[in-house]
Amino acid sequence: MTNSMVVKKFEKIVGKDNVLSEREDCYPYSFDVVEQGQDVRVPDIVVLPENKLQVQEIVRFAAQQNIPIVARGAGTNQVGSCIPSRNGIVMHFSKMKSIIEIDENNLNCTVQPGVIVGDLQKEVESRGLFFPPDPSSLAVSTIGGAIAQSASGSRHFKYGGTRDYVIDLEVVTADGEIIHTSSKTQKNVAGYNLTQLFVGSEGTLGIITEATLKLIPKPDVRRILLAFFDDLKDSARAVEAIIRHRLRPCVIDLLDEKTIETIEDFSHSGIFRSAEACLIIEVDGTEIDVADQIQKINNVCGDYNVSEIKIAQNQEESDKIWFARRQAFSAVTRLNFDVVAEDLVVPPSKLVEMVRKIQEISRKYDINIAIMGHSGDGNLHPHFSLDLRDEEQKHRYQLAELEMLDYAATLGGTITGEHGVGVVKKPHMTLVNDESNLKFMRMIKQVFDPKNIFNPEKIL
Amino acid sequence: MTNSMVVKKFEKIVGKDNVLSEREDCYPYSFDVVEQGQDVRVPDIVVLPENKLQVQEIVRFAAQQNIPIVARGAGTNQVGSCIPSRNGIVMHFSKMKSIIEIDENNLNCTVQPGVIVGDLQKEVESRGLFFPPDPSSLAVSTIGGAIAQSASGSRHFKYGGTRDYVIDLEVVTADGEIIHTSSKTQKNVAGYNLTQLFVGSEGTLGIITEATLKLIPKPDVRRILLAFFDDLKDSARAVEAIIRHRLRPCVIDLLDEKTIETIEDFSHSGIFRSAEACLIIEVDGTEIDVADQIQKINNVCGDYNVSEIKIAQNQEESDKIWFARRQAFSAVTRLNFDVVAEDLVVPPSKLVEMVRKIQEISRKYDINIAIMGHSGDGNLHPHFSLDLRDEEQKHRYQLAELEMLDYAATLGGTITGEHGVGVVKKPHMTLVNDESNLKFMRMIKQVFDPKNIFNPEKIL
């Protein structure tokens, strides 16, 4: 079947306006936020379904014709999960972005995959409810993408990630059935946990067309404390002490010197000052509890040679800090032609070791690396700033990346905490998965997608 | 191979003392806490491994000889998950009950499957940490069983269940490999979520030999409020109002009149008094927050015609209430020859409808049913009190059960929230899973256990 016949078929399903097939229209869908010098694969067709029945019809047709389908939200992924590895179609969810229901009596909401995470948060928070997962990209990234990638963010330390809030998924399977993985209740153990198989499966097992998410009551207040340290080691010891003192901030993010400077250069927030490390600590809860925790955290930081503490005095100041923090990636992109935001996890007690290793790798391979991350979870995002068009630099980067991920694995950590595997981390899967695990994963893929039409060549 | 040859082989692996093969020694392993008039299948052999390498050797041998293996903890299961459906061996974990490590710096612990849930809780709480999942059987039931069944309990409303605390599992697979499903870090998205596939799989996919569990800081204080209502509907409206007011108790359990009377008759606690419904509401957190929430809950109950409120004044009173509450199952067993503790879930907003339906069913089929449950999650445990030796009664019970579960499914609920499927709920799986789901589950079973040696004939 020729491409134009496929286009005609899709136009019949979703309407002419919802099918793109000109190369220049499809080109933007051959990237995520990091290009990393990969081969560009422009999709043959981009299709924008408006409802689940259209998704079902497209999947049935694609399966019959062996056409690969890559589901895509806002394209903020950093490991190539949402871009085609082969030609085929990209299914873009920008037209399925309804919040179908916010069920205040049963503490859940049901949404289409194209809903923007930040929009959902605003909507539920306006009703006194809370959806905690907060990927840095939340102003543009979609809930479908967050589920597919098992995204989390700064608040994971207290609240967990997207996967902890997914109750039920509606999925179009490879044989074109529409299934629900569970019920809309908070508890359900009637069979294997299909829900959590689809969460984090990066679109390789089925297409999510609807999700029911758990909501919790919104904390009364939030407050941010910034702690600057002249010695990175002190900041890590402060993180450990906060954990050891059984304090429970929602966020304990760490920024190294390079990150602090880069963010401040970019945002001119006037908030960040030069220091070897800065902790962004956010506490939420009741007014009294927050005041109490802030005081205790203040004291703990004092025990570890903090050089300065700033406490946000109001929402505006907090917003300013978050805005600057969430621009970290954009800020680093200004430093060079490319930026690669890495993602690794180590036990929090190994943070100093890991950061020192990254700094050593930075010197050894002569690559600028800005380190930031969610230190309470031991989840670091070293941002490599370089020019990947330069083959020699690219080679150095690859060696540096491997050495870094290998070291994280050696410390009992892992190669990705929230960005996913996609194509970028695929070669490193064996660092943390032995052959049996990979064999099971390949067989699971085979169970759900025997013809390999869903996002082929990703993860495995 | 004869049974005595198998016994010899096992004795070589685990030692003579750790193998039972006389029928009278094996007989106790042919029951869980509810017999439900099933055919009794006495295991041929009971083996008690002392470490993972012994488990591995047993599995390898059993796989080679096609001998079914049923893993068993304390046997507190209520759906037949831990008893053999065919002959074969029971692997009892009473000799693998070490708390291997409590890692206070990284907020996790690593345990063997035979550790008793209550013991683990006491141990971590003595260090200011908290493992919230609290099945009623926690004084005797094991963590391996809790993971296999995805058990939860009263505190699920605020804290989630066992599955929300499992970080990593060590599993002996059907081909005798020892795998880790993840890393010991709080975040890991390097591949499909194998961990959550094993959680709740009831021993059908592999044998868990070690688990790493997430811990959180222990709340400063807990306090219980008991609210008695003369009208069940008022109690349910109070539950809804508590949720609507964004309050966050850790427990909102509901007891109906029959349960209250039965518990009080049994425990002589002097706490419970006659009423159509009683809510057991527990709040935890900081001293001030708890006082504030108790006050607000008190007010909400007042809005819905509460007839009496009792607030536990100290730990001793709280303990007494929990002791009585957790004896509910034992209390009901005194009423008749058999008791069947059912387990279903509906959206909390459908509680009244569901309870009224159960009462109607009780009258229609002339069976005594005591209703209790975790109303905040919509998870009810109607306890059927009857004599299953009487075929006619058994038939009535089966009709009543089906009608009840079918109604729960119709309300958007499910057939089990925390007890599991085992053999008892197997015939009802189609009420909440369509054919595609069951097909996927069967294929997943095939992936992990192609020779069907792990707990055959359960779930599917």
XYZ file of N, CA and C in Angstrom, chain B residues 218-414:
591
model
N 8.033 8.152 60.901
C 6.868 7.791 61.712
C 6.148 9.063 62.165
N 4.835 9.087 62.016
C 4.095 10.257 62.507
C 4.285 10.397 64.026
N 4.273 11.631 64.500
C 4.506 11.872 65.936
C 3.455 11.190 66.802
N 2.188 11.418 66.484
C 1.109 10.857 67.301
C -0.019 10.337 66.421
N -0.808 9.448 67.046
C -2.017 8.921 66.398
C -3.144 9.085 67.397
N -4.341 9.320 66.895
C -5.480 9.340 67.818
C -6.707 8.769 67.120
N -7.501 8.031 67.889
C -8.704 7.405 67.333
C -9.955 8.115 67.818
N -10.872 8.300 66.893
C -12.209 8.793 67.214
C -13.210 7.723 66.779
N -14.102 7.365 67.703
C -15.185 6.439 67.357
C -16.470 7.242 67.242
N -17.177 7.053 66.141
C -18.442 7.783 65.959
C -19.569 6.779 65.725
N -20.586 6.851 66.593
C -21.723 5.927 66.488
C -22.908 6.643 65.832
N -23.551 5.949 64.902
C -24.689 6.525 64.183
C -25.895 5.593 64.291
N -27.067 6.184 64.465
C -28.269 5.357 64.517
C -28.772 5.004 63.128
N -28.247 5.720 62.136
C -28.634 5.448 60.756
C -27.362 5.261 59.930
N -27.248 4.085 59.325
C -26.076 3.770 58.510
C -25.815 4.845 57.458
N -26.914 5.343 56.882
C -26.786 6.329 55.821
C -26.049 7.577 56.313
N -26.334 7.953 57.546
C -25.648 9.122 58.108
C -24.142 8.879 58.207
N -23.786 7.655 58.591
C -22.348 7.362 58.717
C -21.669 7.469 57.357
N -22.334 6.962 56.328
C -21.750 7.028 54.982
C -21.665 8.473 54.504
N -22.686 9.263 54.854
C -22.646 10.682 54.464
C -21.526 11.405 55.217
N -21.269 10.973 56.436
C -20.162 11.567 57.190
C -18.819 11.238 56.530
N -18.684 9.981 56.066
C -17.449 9.593 55.356
C -17.257 10.485 54.132
N -18.330 10.627 53.364
C -18.254 11.483 52.168
C -17.862 12.912 52.533
N -18.438 13.395 53.620
C -18.167 14.780 54.022
C -16.717 14.948 54.480
N -16.197 13.939 55.146
C -14.781 13.990 55.571
C -13.886 14.104 54.339
N -14.194 13.296 53.330
C -13.426 13.354 52.076
C -13.607 14.716 51.408
N -14.857 15.178 51.381
C -15.156 16.442 50.704
C -14.506 17.630 51.409
N -14.362 17.514 52.730
C -13.709 18.592 53.482
C -12.194 18.518 53.391
N -11.679 17.568 52.554
C -10.238 17.441 52.332
C -9.492 17.093 53.615
N -10.193 16.429 54.539
C -9.500 15.955 55.738
C -8.745 14.688 55.370
N -7.741 14.337 56.158
C -6.911 13.210 55.756
C -6.574 12.274 56.903
N -7.607 11.684 57.503
C -7.335 10.655 58.503
C -6.591 9.496 57.837
N -5.870 8.684 58.621
C -5.232 7.519 57.978
C -6.222 6.367 57.874
N -7.226 6.345 58.737
C -8.205 5.252 58.744
C -9.622 5.818 58.817
N -10.517 5.301 57.972
C -11.962 5.534 58.146
C -12.636 4.178 57.970
N -12.650 3.388 59.014
C -13.283 2.072 58.944
C -14.741 2.157 59.379
N -15.541 1.341 58.750
C -16.978 1.293 59.046
C -17.345 -0.084 59.597
N -18.124 -0.106 60.673
C -18.657 -1.364 61.199
C -20.168 -1.247 61.219
N -20.855 -2.281 60.762
C -22.312 -2.224 60.859
C -22.773 -2.803 62.210
N -24.054 -2.745 62.440
C -24.639 -3.131 63.724
C -24.213 -4.541 64.144
N -24.317 -5.484 63.190
C -24.000 -6.867 63.498
C -22.543 -7.001 63.907
N -21.689 -6.287 63.208
C -20.258 -6.362 63.517
C -19.977 -5.779 64.899
N -20.567 -4.622 65.162
C -20.356 -3.978 66.460
C -20.741 -4.931 67.593
N -21.926 -5.499 67.472
C -22.412 -6.392 68.527
C -21.513 -7.614 68.676
N -21.128 -8.176 67.533
C -20.318 -9.391 67.563
C -18.947 -9.109 68.184
N -18.356 -8.007 67.796
C -17.047 -7.650 68.359
C -17.158 -7.442 69.865
N -18.180 -6.727 70.285
C -18.299 -6.406 71.705
C -18.590 -7.666 72.537
N -19.442 -8.528 71.982
C -19.710 -9.814 72.630
C -18.430 -10.609 72.830
N -17.574 -10.523 71.865
C -16.349 -11.332 71.844
C -15.259 -10.710 72.719
N -15.102 -9.393 72.601
C -13.940 -8.760 73.241
C -14.254 -8.176 74.616
N -15.542 -7.950 74.902
C -15.934 -7.281 76.145
C -15.065 -6.059 76.415
N -14.841 -5.288 75.369
C -13.947 -4.138 75.507
C -14.627 -2.994 76.256
N -15.963 -3.026 76.274
C -16.675 -1.914 76.897
C -16.641 -0.646 76.055
N -16.090 -0.779 74.870
C -15.926 0.413 74.022
C -17.098 0.582 73.069
N -17.511 -0.551 72.482
C -18.532 -0.456 71.452
C -19.926 -0.533 72.065
N -20.839 0.240 71.536
C -22.214 0.230 72.011
C -23.120 0.021 70.804
N -24.319 -0.351 71.069
C -25.256 -0.653 69.996
C -25.531 0.591 69.142
N -25.466 0.396 67.835
C -25.748 1.482 66.901
C -25.849 0.863 65.517
N -26.476 1.572 64.603
C -26.584 0.973 63.267
C -25.234 0.986 62.546
N -24.386 1.924 62.926
C -23.065 1.989 62.305
C -22.077 2.676 63.232
N -20.843 2.272 63.119
C -19.776 2.921 63.866
C -18.614 3.193 62.921
N -18.084 4.402 62.988
C -16.861 4.707 62.230
C -15.679 4.710 63.187
N -14.625 3.999 62.798
C -13.357 4.081 63.524
C -12.453 4.976 62.685
N -12.199 6.147 63.201
C -11.401 7.103 62.430
C -10.099 7.352 63.168
N -8.986 7.071 62.507
C -7.704 7.347 63.139
C -7.004 8.465 62.381
N -6.428 9.363 63.141
C -5.714 10.493 62.556
C -4.278 10.404 63.041
N -3.311 10.693 62.171
C -1.934 10.746 62.657
C -1.220 11.967 62.093
N -0.103 12.309 62.703
C 0.655 13.483 62.269
C 1.282 14.157 63.478
N 1.468 15.450 63.362
C 1.985 16.188 64.510
C 0.864 16.369 65.536
N 1.241 16.579 66.757
C 0.290 16.764 67.860
C -0.793 17.794 67.493
N -0.344 18.945 67.027
C -1.286 20.037 66.736
C -2.207 19.686 65.570
N -1.620 19.103 64.534
C -2.394 18.745 63.352
C -3.447 17.697 63.706
N -3.039 16.737 64.522
C -3.974 15.677 64.918
C -5.133 16.263 65.725
N -4.821 17.133 66.649
C -5.875 17.765 67.462
C -6.845 18.530 66.565
N -6.277 19.239 65.598
C -7.090 20.037 64.681
C -7.996 19.145 63.826
N -7.423 18.064 63.290
C -8.216 17.177 62.428
C -9.307 16.463 63.239
N -8.961 16.028 64.437
C -9.957 15.361 65.287
C -11.136 16.308 65.538
N -10.813 17.563 65.800
C -11.858 18.558 66.045
C -12.760 18.713 64.820
N -12.120 18.820 63.661
C -12.890 19.001 62.430
C -13.754 17.773 62.114
N -13.183 16.594 62.331
C -13.943 15.358 62.072
C -15.121 15.257 63.046
N -14.861 15.606 64.271
C -15.901 15.689 65.289
C -17.057 16.564 64.787
N -16.716 17.729 64.276
C -17.744 18.649 63.777
C -18.508 18.072 62.595
N -17.769 17.449 61.674
C -18.421 16.865 60.496
C -19.415 15.788 60.937
N -18.982 14.926 61.844
C -19.894 13.868 62.320
C -21.131 14.500 62.960
N -20.904 15.572 63.674
C -22.020 16.299 64.291
C -23.040 16.765 63.261
N -22.547 17.116 62.076
C -23.455 17.561 61.005
C -24.324 16.427 60.483
N -23.949 15.195 60.783
C -24.688 14.061 60.216
C -25.282 13.171 61.305
N -25.830 13.812 62.304
C -26.635 13.099 63.314
C -25.885 12.006 64.055
N -24.614 12.240 64.343
C -23.894 11.259 65.128
C -24.583 11.122 66.485
N -24.687 9.888 67.007
C -25.357 9.749 68.302
C -24.362 9.785 69.459
N -23.141 9.368 69.192
C -22.119 9.472 70.237
C -20.735 9.467 69.621
N -19.845 10.239 70.216
C -18.443 10.230 69.779
C -17.571 9.906 70.984
N -16.640 8.974 70.780
C -15.656 8.681 71.823
C -14.276 8.922 71.225
N -13.461 9.639 71.960
C -12.095 9.861 71.480
C -11.131 9.154 72.434
N -10.293 8.291 71.880
C -9.339 7.560 72.730
C -8.447 8.577 73.423
N -8.325 8.404 74.733
C -7.590 9.408 75.491
C -6.100 9.090 75.596
N -5.752 7.868 75.302
C -4.334 7.505 75.399
C -4.052 6.276 74.535
N -2.791 5.895 74.515
C -2.374 4.788 73.652
C -3.074 3.495 74.038
N -3.259 3.298 75.343
C -3.876 2.071 75.825
C -5.290 1.921 75.264
N -6.041 3.005 75.292
C -7.405 2.963 74.750
C -7.389 2.701 73.239
N -6.450 3.332 72.561
C -6.318 3.100 71.116
C -5.997 1.645 70.840
N -5.039 1.118 71.579
C -4.645 -0.282 71.382
C -5.831 -1.221 71.585
N -6.638 -0.896 72.595
C -7.803 -1.718 72.905
C -8.786 -1.723 71.733
N -8.984 -0.563 71.155
C -9.892 -0.464 70.005
C -9.357 -1.270 68.831
N -8.078 -1.098 68.547
C -7.500 -1.842 67.417
C -7.532 -3.336 67.663
N -7.246 -3.708 68.909
C -7.264 -5.135 69.218
C -8.657 -5.706 68.933
N -9.662 -5.002 69.425
C -11.042 -5.459 69.203
C -11.382 -5.469 67.714
N -11.010 -4.406 67.018
C -11.302 -4.297 65.582
C -10.646 -5.439 64.800
N -9.399 -5.734 65.134
C -8.659 -6.754 64.375
C -9.118 -8.171 64.717
N -9.899 -8.284 65.810
C -10.460 -9.591 66.164
C -11.803 -9.828 65.479
N -12.206 -8.892 64.631
C -13.545 -9.001 64.047
C -13.762 -10.362 63.387
N -12.782 -10.782 62.618
C -12.901 -12.055 61.916
C -13.093 -13.204 62.917
N -12.234 -13.222 63.938
C -12.348 -14.275 64.962
C -13.692 -14.204 65.660
N -14.145 -12.978 65.930
C -15.432 -12.813 66.616
C -16.556 -13.436 65.797
N -16.543 -13.150 64.491
C -17.615 -13.657 63.637
C -17.555 -15.182 63.529
N -16.351 -15.748 63.583
C -16.251 -17.217 63.490
C -17.043 -17.915 64.587
N -17.259 -17.234 65.714
C -17.993 -17.878 66.822
C -19.470 -18.048 66.538
N -19.970 -17.297 65.567
C -21.414 -17.273 65.342
C -21.945 -18.548 64.693
N -21.098 -19.189 63.912
C -21.576 -20.365 63.185
C -20.378 -21.240 62.861
N -20.605 -22.317 62.128
C -19.528 -23.247 61.839
C -18.465 -22.622 60.934
N -18.911 -21.882 59.927
C -17.972 -21.261 58.991
C -18.158 -19.748 58.943
N -17.103 -19.071 58.571
C -17.232 -17.662 58.244
C -16.451 -17.412 56.958
N -17.058 -16.672 56.060
C -16.367 -16.281 54.840
C -16.235 -14.771 54.843
N -14.984 -14.306 54.890
C -14.756 -12.864 54.874
C -14.643 -12.420 53.438
N -15.674 -11.804 52.933
C -15.667 -11.325 51.558
C -14.851 -10.027 51.451
N -14.595 -9.641 50.248
C -13.732 -8.499 49.981
C -14.178 -7.911 48.658
N -14.689 -6.699 48.694
C -15.098 -6.044 47.449
C -14.840 -4.555 47.589
N -14.828 -3.871 46.470
C -14.591 -2.426 46.493
C -15.608 -1.726 45.608
N -16.104 -0.609 46.101
C -16.928 0.280 45.267
C -16.392 1.699 45.446
N -16.701 2.612 44.538
C -16.331 4.003 44.810
C -16.969 4.420 46.141
N -16.225 5.125 47.000
C -16.774 5.496 48.312
C -18.155 6.157 48.227
N -18.414 6.869 47.145
C -19.717 7.532 47.019
C -20.859 6.529 46.831
N -20.532 5.276 46.570
C -21.555 4.247 46.380
C -21.710 3.349 47.609
N -21.081 3.739 48.712
C -21.089 2.890 49.912
C -22.482 2.516 50.387
N -23.349 3.526 50.524
C -24.690 3.259 51.055
C -25.425 2.276 50.158
N -25.346 2.533 48.858
C -26.000 1.638 47.901
C -25.515 0.202 48.084
N -24.205 0.070 48.240
C -23.620 -1.277 48.354
C -24.040 -1.939 49.662
N -23.974 -1.179 50.756
C -24.338 -1.770 52.051
C -25.810 -2.191 52.049
N -26.664 -1.339 51.490
C -28.097 -1.671 51.435
C -28.319 -2.938 50.610
N -27.563 -3.070 49.531
C -27.683 -4.255 48.688
C -27.265 -5.512 49.463
N -26.178 -5.376 50.225
C -25.713 -6.545 50.998
C -26.770 -6.930 52.034
N -27.381 -5.925 52.669
C -28.423 -6.222 53.659
C -29.618 -6.916 53.001
N -29.939 -6.444 51.793
C -31.040 -7.055 51.047
C -30.699 -8.522 50.706
N -29.453 -8.722 50.281
C -29.002 -10.079 49.950
C -29.050 -10.980 51.191
N -28.662 -10.417 52.311
C -28.679 -11.163 53.568
C -30.085 -11.682 53.863
N -31.076 -10.796 53.663
C -32.464 -11.201 53.892
C -32.924 -12.197 52.830
N -32.623 -11.871 51.573
C -33.081 -12.683 50.457
C -32.602 -14.127 50.567
N -31.337 -14.295 50.932
C -30.768 -15.647 50.975
C -30.708 -16.195 52.397
N -31.263 -15.419 53.323
C -31.328 -15.846 54.721
C -29.948 -16.261 55.255
N -28.985 -15.378 55.084
C -27.634 -15.619 55.606
C -27.249 -14.416 56.469
N -26.681 -14.726 57.614
C -26.185 -13.695 58.512
C -24.943 -13.043 57.892
N -24.987 -11.732 57.686
C -23.805 -11.051 57.113
C -23.441 -9.856 57.991
N -22.229 -9.889 58.533
C -21.723 -8.745 59.298
C -20.841 -7.919 58.370
N -21.142 -6.622 58.266
C -20.420 -5.790 57.296
C -19.428 -4.884 58.008
N -18.195 -4.963 57.580
C -17.191 -4.026 58.077
C -16.312 -3.665 56.890
N -15.467 -2.679 57.057
C -14.601 -2.378 55.922
C -13.948 -1.025 56.023
N -13.160 -0.750 54.997
C -12.379 0.475 54.945
C -13.151 1.464 54.076
N -14.045 2.218 54.730
C -15.016 2.982 53.958
C -14.371 4.107 53.160
N -13.254 4.639 53.642
C -12.572 5.701 52.898
C -12.133 5.248 51.519
N -11.847 3.963 51.380
C -11.470 3.387 50.086
C -12.640 2.673 49.408
N -13.797 2.659 50.051
C -14.933 1.919 49.494
C -14.724 0.409 49.526
N -13.825 -0.044 50.387
C -13.461 -1.473 50.456
C -14.215 -2.141 51.614
N -15.188 -2.985 51.260
C -16.018 -3.632 52.281
C -15.665 -5.105 52.454
N -15.768 -5.555 53.705
C -15.594 -6.976 54.012
C -16.867 -7.515 54.658
N -17.852 -7.896 53.855
C -19.026 -8.543 54.439
C -18.619 -9.935 54.910
N -18.881 -10.227 56.176
C -18.537 -11.540 56.727
C -19.781 -12.422 56.740
N -19.777 -13.441 55.914
C -20.892 -14.382 55.841
C -20.699 -15.428 56.931
N -21.718 -15.584 57.742
C -21.627 -16.527 58.846
C -22.601 -17.665 58.561
N -22.074 -18.880 58.378
C -22.944 -19.978 57.933
C -22.286 -21.332 58.124
N -22.975 -22.374 57.705
C -22.447 -23.728 57.827
C -22.319 -24.323 56.431
N -21.104 -24.346 55.929
C -20.894 -24.761 54.537
C -20.963 -26.275 54.358
N -21.052 -27.017 55.475
C -21.232 -28.461 55.341
C -22.623 -28.772 54.788
N -23.530 -27.807 55.026
C -24.910 -27.941 54.553
C -24.968 -27.498 53.079
N -25.171 -28.465 52.188
C -25.122 -28.182 50.754
C -26.100 -27.088 50.323
N -27.257 -27.103 50.968
C -28.282 -26.138 50.591
C -27.828 -24.726 50.983
N -27.238 -24.614 52.182
C -26.713 -23.324 52.630
C -25.574 -22.854 51.714
N -24.755 -23.808 51.362
C -23.615 -23.499 50.502
C -24.098 -22.935 49.165
N -25.134 -23.564 48.646
C -25.706 -23.100 47.381
C -26.243 -21.677 47.512
N -26.967 -21.437 48.627
C -27.487 -20.080 48.857
C -26.337 -19.076 48.951
N -25.286 -19.492 49.657
C -24.130 -18.609 49.795
C -23.537 -18.256 48.429
N -23.398 -19.272 47.575
C -22.799 -19.034 46.266
C -23.625 -18.055 45.434
N -24.936 -18.200 45.502
C -25.812 -17.265 44.786
C -25.664 -15.855 45.358
N -25.642 -15.804 46.687
C -25.537 -14.510 47.368
C -24.221 -13.820 47.014
N -23.129 -14.591 47.032
C -21.812 -14.031 46.723
C -21.784 -13.462 45.308
N -22.273 -14.250 44.372
C -22.258 -13.813 42.979
C -23.077 -12.539 42.797
N -24.248 -12.512 43.404
C -25.100 -11.330 43.269
C -24.413 -10.095 43.845
N -23.731 -10.303 44.970
C -23.054 -9.187 45.641
C -21.882 -8.661 44.814
N -21.043 -9.573 44.327
C -19.871 -9.150 43.549
C -20.296 -8.520 42.229
N -21.327 -9.091 41.645
C -21.835 -8.552 40.394
C -22.327 -7.121 40.601
N -22.986 -6.894 41.736
C -23.493 -5.548 42.019
C -22.322 -4.573 42.228
N -21.290 -5.020 42.938
C -20.102 -4.172 43.140
C -19.498 -3.783 41.790
N -19.400 -4.763 40.889
C -18.850 -4.485 39.557
C -19.719 -3.480 38.814
N -21.044 -3.644 38.947
C -21.980 -2.741 38.286
C -21.811 -1.299 38.775
N -21.453 -1.150 40.046
C -21.263 0.195 40.609
C -19.885 0.777 40.252
N -19.140 0.092 39.404
C -17.808 0.578 39.039
C -16.741 0.095 40.001
N -17.073 -0.930 40.764
C -16.120 -1.442 41.751
C -15.408 -2.681 41.275
N -14.893 -3.440 42.235
C -14.157 -4.644 41.867
C -14.386 -5.761 42.885
